[in-house]
mmCIF file of C-alpha atoms in Angstrom:
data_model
loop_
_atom_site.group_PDB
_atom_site.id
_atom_site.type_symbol
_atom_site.label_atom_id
_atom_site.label_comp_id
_atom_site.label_asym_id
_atom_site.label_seq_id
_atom_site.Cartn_x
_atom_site.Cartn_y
_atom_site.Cartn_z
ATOM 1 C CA UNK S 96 154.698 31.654 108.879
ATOM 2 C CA UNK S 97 156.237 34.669 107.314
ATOM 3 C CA UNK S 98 159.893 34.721 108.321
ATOM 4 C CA UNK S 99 159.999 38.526 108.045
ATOM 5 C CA UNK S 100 157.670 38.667 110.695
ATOM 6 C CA UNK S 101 155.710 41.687 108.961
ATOM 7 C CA UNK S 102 152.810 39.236 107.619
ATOM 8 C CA UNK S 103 154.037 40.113 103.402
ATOM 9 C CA UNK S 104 150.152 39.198 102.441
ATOM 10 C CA UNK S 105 148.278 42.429 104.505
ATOM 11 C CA UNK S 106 151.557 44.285 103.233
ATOM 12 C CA UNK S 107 151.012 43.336 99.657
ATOM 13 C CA UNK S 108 147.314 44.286 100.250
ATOM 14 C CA UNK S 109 147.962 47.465 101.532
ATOM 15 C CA UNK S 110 150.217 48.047 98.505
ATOM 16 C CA UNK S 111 147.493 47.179 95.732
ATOM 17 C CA UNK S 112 145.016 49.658 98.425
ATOM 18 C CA UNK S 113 147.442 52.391 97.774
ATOM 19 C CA UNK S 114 147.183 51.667 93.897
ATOM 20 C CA UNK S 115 143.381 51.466 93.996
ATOM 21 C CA UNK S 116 143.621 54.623 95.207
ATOM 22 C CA UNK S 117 145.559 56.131 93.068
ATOM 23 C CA UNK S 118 141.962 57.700 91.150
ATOM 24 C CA UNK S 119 142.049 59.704 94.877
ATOM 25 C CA UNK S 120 145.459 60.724 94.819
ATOM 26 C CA UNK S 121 145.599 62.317 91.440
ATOM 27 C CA UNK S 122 142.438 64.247 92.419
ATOM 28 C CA UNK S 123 143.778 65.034 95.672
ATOM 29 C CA UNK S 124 147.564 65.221 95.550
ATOM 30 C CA UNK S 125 147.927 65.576 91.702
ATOM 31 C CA UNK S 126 147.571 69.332 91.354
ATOM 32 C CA UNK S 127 149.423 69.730 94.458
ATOM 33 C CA UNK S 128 152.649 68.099 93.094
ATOM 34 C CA UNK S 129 151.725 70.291 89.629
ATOM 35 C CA UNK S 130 151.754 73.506 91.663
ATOM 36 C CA UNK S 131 155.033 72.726 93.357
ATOM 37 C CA UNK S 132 156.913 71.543 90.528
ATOM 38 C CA UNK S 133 155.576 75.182 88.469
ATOM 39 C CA UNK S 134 156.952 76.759 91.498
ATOM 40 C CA UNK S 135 160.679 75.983 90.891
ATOM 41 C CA UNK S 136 162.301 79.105 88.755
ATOM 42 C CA UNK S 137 161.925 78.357 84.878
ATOM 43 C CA UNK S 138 165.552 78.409 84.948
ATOM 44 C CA UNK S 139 166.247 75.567 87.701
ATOM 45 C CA UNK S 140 163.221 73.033 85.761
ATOM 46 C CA UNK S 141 165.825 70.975 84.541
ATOM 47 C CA UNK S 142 164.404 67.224 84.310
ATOM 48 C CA UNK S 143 166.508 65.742 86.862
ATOM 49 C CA UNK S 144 166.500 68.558 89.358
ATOM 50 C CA UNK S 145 162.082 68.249 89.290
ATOM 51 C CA UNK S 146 162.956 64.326 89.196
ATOM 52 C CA UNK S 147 164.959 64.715 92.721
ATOM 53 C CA UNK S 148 162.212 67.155 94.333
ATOM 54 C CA UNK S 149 159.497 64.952 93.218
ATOM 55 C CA UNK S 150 160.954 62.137 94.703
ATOM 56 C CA UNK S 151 161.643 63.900 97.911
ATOM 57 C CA UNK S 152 157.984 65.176 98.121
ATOM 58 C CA UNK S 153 157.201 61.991 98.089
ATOM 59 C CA UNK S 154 160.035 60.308 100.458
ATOM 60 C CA UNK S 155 158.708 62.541 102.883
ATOM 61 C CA UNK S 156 154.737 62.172 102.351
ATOM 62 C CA UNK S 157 155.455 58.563 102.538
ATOM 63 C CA UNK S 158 157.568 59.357 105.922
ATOM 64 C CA UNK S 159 154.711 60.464 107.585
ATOM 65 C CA UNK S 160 152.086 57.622 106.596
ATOM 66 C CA UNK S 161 155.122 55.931 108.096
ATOM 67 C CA UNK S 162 155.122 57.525 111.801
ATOM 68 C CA UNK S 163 151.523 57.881 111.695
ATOM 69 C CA UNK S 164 151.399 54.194 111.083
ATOM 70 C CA UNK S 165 153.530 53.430 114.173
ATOM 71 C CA UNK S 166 151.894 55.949 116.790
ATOM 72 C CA UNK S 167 148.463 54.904 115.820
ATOM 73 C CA UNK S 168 149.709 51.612 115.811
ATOM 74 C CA UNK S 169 151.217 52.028 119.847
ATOM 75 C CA UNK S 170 148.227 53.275 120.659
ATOM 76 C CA UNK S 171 146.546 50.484 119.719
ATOM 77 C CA UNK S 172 148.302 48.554 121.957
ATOM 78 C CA UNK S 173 146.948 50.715 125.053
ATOM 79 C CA UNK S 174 143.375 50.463 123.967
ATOM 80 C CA UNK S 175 143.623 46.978 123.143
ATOM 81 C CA UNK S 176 144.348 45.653 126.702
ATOM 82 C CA UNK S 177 140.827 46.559 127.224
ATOM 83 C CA UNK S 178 138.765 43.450 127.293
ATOM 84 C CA UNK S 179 136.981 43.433 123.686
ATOM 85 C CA UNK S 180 138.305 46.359 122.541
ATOM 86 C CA UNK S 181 140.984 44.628 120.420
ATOM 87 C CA UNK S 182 137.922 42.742 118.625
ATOM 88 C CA UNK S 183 135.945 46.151 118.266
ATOM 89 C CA UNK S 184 139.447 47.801 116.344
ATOM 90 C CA UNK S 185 139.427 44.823 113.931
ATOM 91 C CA UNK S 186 135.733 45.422 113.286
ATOM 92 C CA UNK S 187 136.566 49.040 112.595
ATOM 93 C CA UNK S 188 139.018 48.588 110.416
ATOM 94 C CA UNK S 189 137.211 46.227 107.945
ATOM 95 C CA UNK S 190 134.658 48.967 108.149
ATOM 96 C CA UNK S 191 136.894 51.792 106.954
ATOM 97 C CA UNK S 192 138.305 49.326 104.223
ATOM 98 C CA UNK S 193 134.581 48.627 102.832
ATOM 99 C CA UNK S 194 134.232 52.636 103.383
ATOM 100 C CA UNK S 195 137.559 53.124 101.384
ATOM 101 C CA UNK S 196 135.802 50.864 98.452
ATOM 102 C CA UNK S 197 132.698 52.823 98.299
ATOM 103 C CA UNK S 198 134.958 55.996 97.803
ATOM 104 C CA UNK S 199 137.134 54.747 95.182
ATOM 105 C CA UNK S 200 134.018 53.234 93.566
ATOM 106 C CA UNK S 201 132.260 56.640 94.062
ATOM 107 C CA UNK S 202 128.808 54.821 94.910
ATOM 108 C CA UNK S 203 129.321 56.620 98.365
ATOM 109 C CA UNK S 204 131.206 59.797 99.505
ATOM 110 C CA UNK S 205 130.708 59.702 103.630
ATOM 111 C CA UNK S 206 134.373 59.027 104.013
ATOM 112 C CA UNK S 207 135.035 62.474 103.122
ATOM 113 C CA UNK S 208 133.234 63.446 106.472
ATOM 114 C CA UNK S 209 136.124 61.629 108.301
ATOM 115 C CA UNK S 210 138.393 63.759 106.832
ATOM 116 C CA UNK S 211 137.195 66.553 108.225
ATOM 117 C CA UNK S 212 138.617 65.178 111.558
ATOM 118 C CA UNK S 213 142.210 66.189 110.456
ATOM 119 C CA UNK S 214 141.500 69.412 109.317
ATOM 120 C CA UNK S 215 141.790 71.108 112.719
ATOM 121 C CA UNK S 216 145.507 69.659 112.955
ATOM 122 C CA UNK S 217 146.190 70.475 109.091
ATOM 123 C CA UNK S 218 145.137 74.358 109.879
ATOM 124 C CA UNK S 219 148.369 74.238 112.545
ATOM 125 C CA UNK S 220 150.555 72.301 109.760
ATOM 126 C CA UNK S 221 150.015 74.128 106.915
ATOM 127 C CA UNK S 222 152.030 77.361 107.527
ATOM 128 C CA UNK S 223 155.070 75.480 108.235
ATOM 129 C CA UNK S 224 154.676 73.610 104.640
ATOM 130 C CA UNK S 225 154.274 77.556 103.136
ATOM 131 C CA UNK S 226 157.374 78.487 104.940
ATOM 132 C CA UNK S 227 159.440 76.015 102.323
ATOM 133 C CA UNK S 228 157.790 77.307 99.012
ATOM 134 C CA UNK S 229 159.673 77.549 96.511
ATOM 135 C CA UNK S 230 161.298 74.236 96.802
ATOM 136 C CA UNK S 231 164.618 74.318 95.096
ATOM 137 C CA UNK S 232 166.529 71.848 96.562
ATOM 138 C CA UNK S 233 165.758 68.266 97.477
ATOM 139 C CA UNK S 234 166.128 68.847 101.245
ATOM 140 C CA UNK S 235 163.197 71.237 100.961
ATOM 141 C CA UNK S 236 161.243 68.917 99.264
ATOM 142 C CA UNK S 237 161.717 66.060 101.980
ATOM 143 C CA UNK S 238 160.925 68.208 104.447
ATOM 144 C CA UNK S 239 157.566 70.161 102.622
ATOM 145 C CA UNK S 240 156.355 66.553 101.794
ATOM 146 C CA UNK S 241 156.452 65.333 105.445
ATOM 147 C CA UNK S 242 154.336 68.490 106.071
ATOM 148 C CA UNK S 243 152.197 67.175 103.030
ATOM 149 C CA UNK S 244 151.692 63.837 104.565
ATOM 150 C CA UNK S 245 149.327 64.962 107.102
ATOM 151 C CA UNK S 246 147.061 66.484 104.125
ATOM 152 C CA UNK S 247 143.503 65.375 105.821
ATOM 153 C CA UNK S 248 142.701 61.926 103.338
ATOM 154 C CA UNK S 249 139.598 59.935 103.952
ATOM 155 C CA UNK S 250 141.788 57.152 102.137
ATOM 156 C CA UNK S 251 144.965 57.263 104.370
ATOM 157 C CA UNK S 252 142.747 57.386 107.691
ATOM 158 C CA UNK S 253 141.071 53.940 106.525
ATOM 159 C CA UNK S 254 144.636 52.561 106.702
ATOM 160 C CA UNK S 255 145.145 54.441 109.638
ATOM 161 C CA UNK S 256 142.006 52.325 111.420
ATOM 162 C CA UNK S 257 143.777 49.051 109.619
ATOM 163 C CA UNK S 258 147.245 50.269 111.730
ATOM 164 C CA UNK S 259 145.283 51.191 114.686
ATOM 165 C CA UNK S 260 144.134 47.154 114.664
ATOM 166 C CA UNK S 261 146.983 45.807 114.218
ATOM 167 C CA UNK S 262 148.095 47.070 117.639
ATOM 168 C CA UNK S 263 151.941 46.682 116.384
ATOM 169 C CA UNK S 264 154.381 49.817 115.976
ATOM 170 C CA UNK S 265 156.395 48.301 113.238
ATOM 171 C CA UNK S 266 153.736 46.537 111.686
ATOM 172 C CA UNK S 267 151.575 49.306 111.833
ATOM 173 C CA UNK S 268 154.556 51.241 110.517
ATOM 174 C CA UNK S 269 155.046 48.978 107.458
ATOM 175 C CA UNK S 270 151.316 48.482 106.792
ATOM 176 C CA UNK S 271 151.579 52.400 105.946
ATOM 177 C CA UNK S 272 154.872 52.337 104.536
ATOM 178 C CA UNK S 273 153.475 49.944 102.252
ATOM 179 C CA UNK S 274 150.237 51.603 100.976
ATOM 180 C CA UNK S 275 152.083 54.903 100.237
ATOM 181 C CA UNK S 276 154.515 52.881 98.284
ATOM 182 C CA UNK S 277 151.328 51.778 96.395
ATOM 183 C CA UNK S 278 150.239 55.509 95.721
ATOM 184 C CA UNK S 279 153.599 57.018 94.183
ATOM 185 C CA UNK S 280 153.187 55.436 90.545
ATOM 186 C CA UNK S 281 149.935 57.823 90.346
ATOM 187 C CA UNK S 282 151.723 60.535 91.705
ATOM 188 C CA UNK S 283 154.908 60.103 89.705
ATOM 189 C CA UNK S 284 153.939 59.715 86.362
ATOM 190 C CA UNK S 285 154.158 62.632 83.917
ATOM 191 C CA UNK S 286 153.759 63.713 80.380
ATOM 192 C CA UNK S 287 151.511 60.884 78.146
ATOM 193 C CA UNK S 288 151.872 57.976 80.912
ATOM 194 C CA UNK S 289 150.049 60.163 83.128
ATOM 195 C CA UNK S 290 147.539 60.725 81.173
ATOM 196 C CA UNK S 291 147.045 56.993 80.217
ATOM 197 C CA UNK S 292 147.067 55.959 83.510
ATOM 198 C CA UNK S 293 144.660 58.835 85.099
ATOM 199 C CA UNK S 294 142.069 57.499 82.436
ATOM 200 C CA UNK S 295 142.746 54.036 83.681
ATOM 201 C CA UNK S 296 142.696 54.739 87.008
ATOM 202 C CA UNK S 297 139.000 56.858 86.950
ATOM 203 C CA UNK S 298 137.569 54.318 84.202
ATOM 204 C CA UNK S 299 134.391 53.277 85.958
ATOM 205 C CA UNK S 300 134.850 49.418 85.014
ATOM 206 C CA UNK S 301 138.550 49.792 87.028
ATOM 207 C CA UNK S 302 136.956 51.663 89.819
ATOM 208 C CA UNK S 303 134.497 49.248 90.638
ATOM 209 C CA UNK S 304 136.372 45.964 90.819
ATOM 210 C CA UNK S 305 138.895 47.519 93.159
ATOM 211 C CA UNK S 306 136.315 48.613 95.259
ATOM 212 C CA UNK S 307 134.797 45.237 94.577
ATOM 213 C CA UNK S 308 138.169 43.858 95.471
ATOM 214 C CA UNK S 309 138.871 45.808 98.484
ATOM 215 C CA UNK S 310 135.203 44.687 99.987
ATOM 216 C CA UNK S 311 135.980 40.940 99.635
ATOM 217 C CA UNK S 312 139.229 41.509 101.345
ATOM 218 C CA UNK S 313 137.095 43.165 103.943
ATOM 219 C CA UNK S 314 134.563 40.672 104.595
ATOM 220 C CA UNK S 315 137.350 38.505 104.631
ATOM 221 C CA UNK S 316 138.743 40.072 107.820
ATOM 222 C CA UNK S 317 135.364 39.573 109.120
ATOM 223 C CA UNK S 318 135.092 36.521 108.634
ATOM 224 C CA UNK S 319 138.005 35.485 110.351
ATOM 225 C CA UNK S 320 137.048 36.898 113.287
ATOM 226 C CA UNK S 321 133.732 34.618 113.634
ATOM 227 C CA UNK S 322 134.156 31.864 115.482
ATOM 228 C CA UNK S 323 136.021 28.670 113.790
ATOM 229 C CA UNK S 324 137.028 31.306 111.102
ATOM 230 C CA UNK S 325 140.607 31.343 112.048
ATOM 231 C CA UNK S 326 140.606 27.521 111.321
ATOM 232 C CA UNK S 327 139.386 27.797 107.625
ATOM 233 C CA UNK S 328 141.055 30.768 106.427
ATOM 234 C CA UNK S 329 144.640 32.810 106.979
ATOM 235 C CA UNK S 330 145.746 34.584 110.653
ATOM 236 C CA UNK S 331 144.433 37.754 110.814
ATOM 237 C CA UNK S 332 147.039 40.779 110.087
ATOM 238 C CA UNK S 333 146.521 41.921 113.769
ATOM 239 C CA UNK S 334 147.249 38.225 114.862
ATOM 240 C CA UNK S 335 150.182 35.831 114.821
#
């Protein structure tokens, strides 16, 4: 039993997800956080000054995962009183996570259609993010990067179906705490280590055994849910 009571093995999972992913989240997010930082003033671009707004772009992106974690999470919890319905949330997540792996392995692109499901909330959140441009001071940064956290992401909505089975605000919470942890080295890294890793990252030999990777973990949470499963392998994240 894990005495933290946050099941450490889905959150490590959802960790190494978020670094998988990190091939999305340079594509995505990376010219973002390059845009932002060439907004500061030449004169304020002193290394520590972008270190502390990058961080706080981030500490707020990874805020957000965070709430949207734990509402998605509670309302899990409603739907799942339904008879079935709990099993039918478990089956949808392991479908989003084999979706995820055909993304990052880019043999299939349909996740991208999901995110088109955000992108009437992101049209309301957007001019609040351009209300804190230029971001000078860390503050600013926290704030503009909880805006940025709602950025429609086909990736962060599989996660989203993973919280949404778990049925458990602060597991659902930590599940997305914990894959956002998992995306910051991509988004971090600067200079020659970003380049390094980026080429890493998109190699095609890399791409495929994460999504390789993520699918067995997926079938895996099938499989547990068959009958007699639970008795061969580990309780399901959603279970106790």
């Amino acid at each position: 039993m894990d005495p933290t009571g946050l099941d450490l093995p889905p959150l490590a999972a959802a960790f190494v997800f978020g670094l998988l992913g990190g091939a999305h989240c340079i594509g995505m997010c990376g010219g973002i956080m390059s845009a932002l930082t060439f907004a500061v003033p030449p004169s304020m671009r002193h290394p520590a000054r972008l270190a502390g707004l990058l961080l706080g772009y981030n500490l707020g992106r990874i805020a957000s995962y965070i709430a949207a974690g734990a509402l998605v999470a509670g309302l899990g919890t409603l739907i799942g009183v339904a008879p079935g319905a709990r099993l039918a949330l478990q089956v949808l997540a392991a479908v989003m996570l084999m979706l995820m792996a055909l993304y990052i392995a880019d043999w299939w692109k349909g996740l991208l259609r999901v995110e088109a499901l955000g992108r009437r909330l992101w049209r309301h959140l957007e001019p609040f993010g351009r209300r804190l441009m230029p971001v000078v001071r860390v503050p600013q940064a926290v704030a503009l990067g909880a805006v940025w956290g709602w950025l429609p992401c086909g990736l962060v909505y599989s996660m989203l179906a993973w919280s949404l089975a778990i049925a458990e605000p602060l597991r659902g919470a930590a599940i997305m705490g914990a894959f956002g942890l998992g995306t910051l080295p991509a988004l971090l890294a600067t200079g020659l280590a970003a380049r390094q890793l980026g080429a890493l990252i998109r190699h095609p030999a890399t791409r495929t055994l994460a999504a390789l990777a993520i699918i067995a973990f997926a079938l895996w949470q099938l499989w547990v849910l068959l009958p007699g499963g639970m008795e061969h392998g580990a309780a399901h994240p959603g279970d106790h």
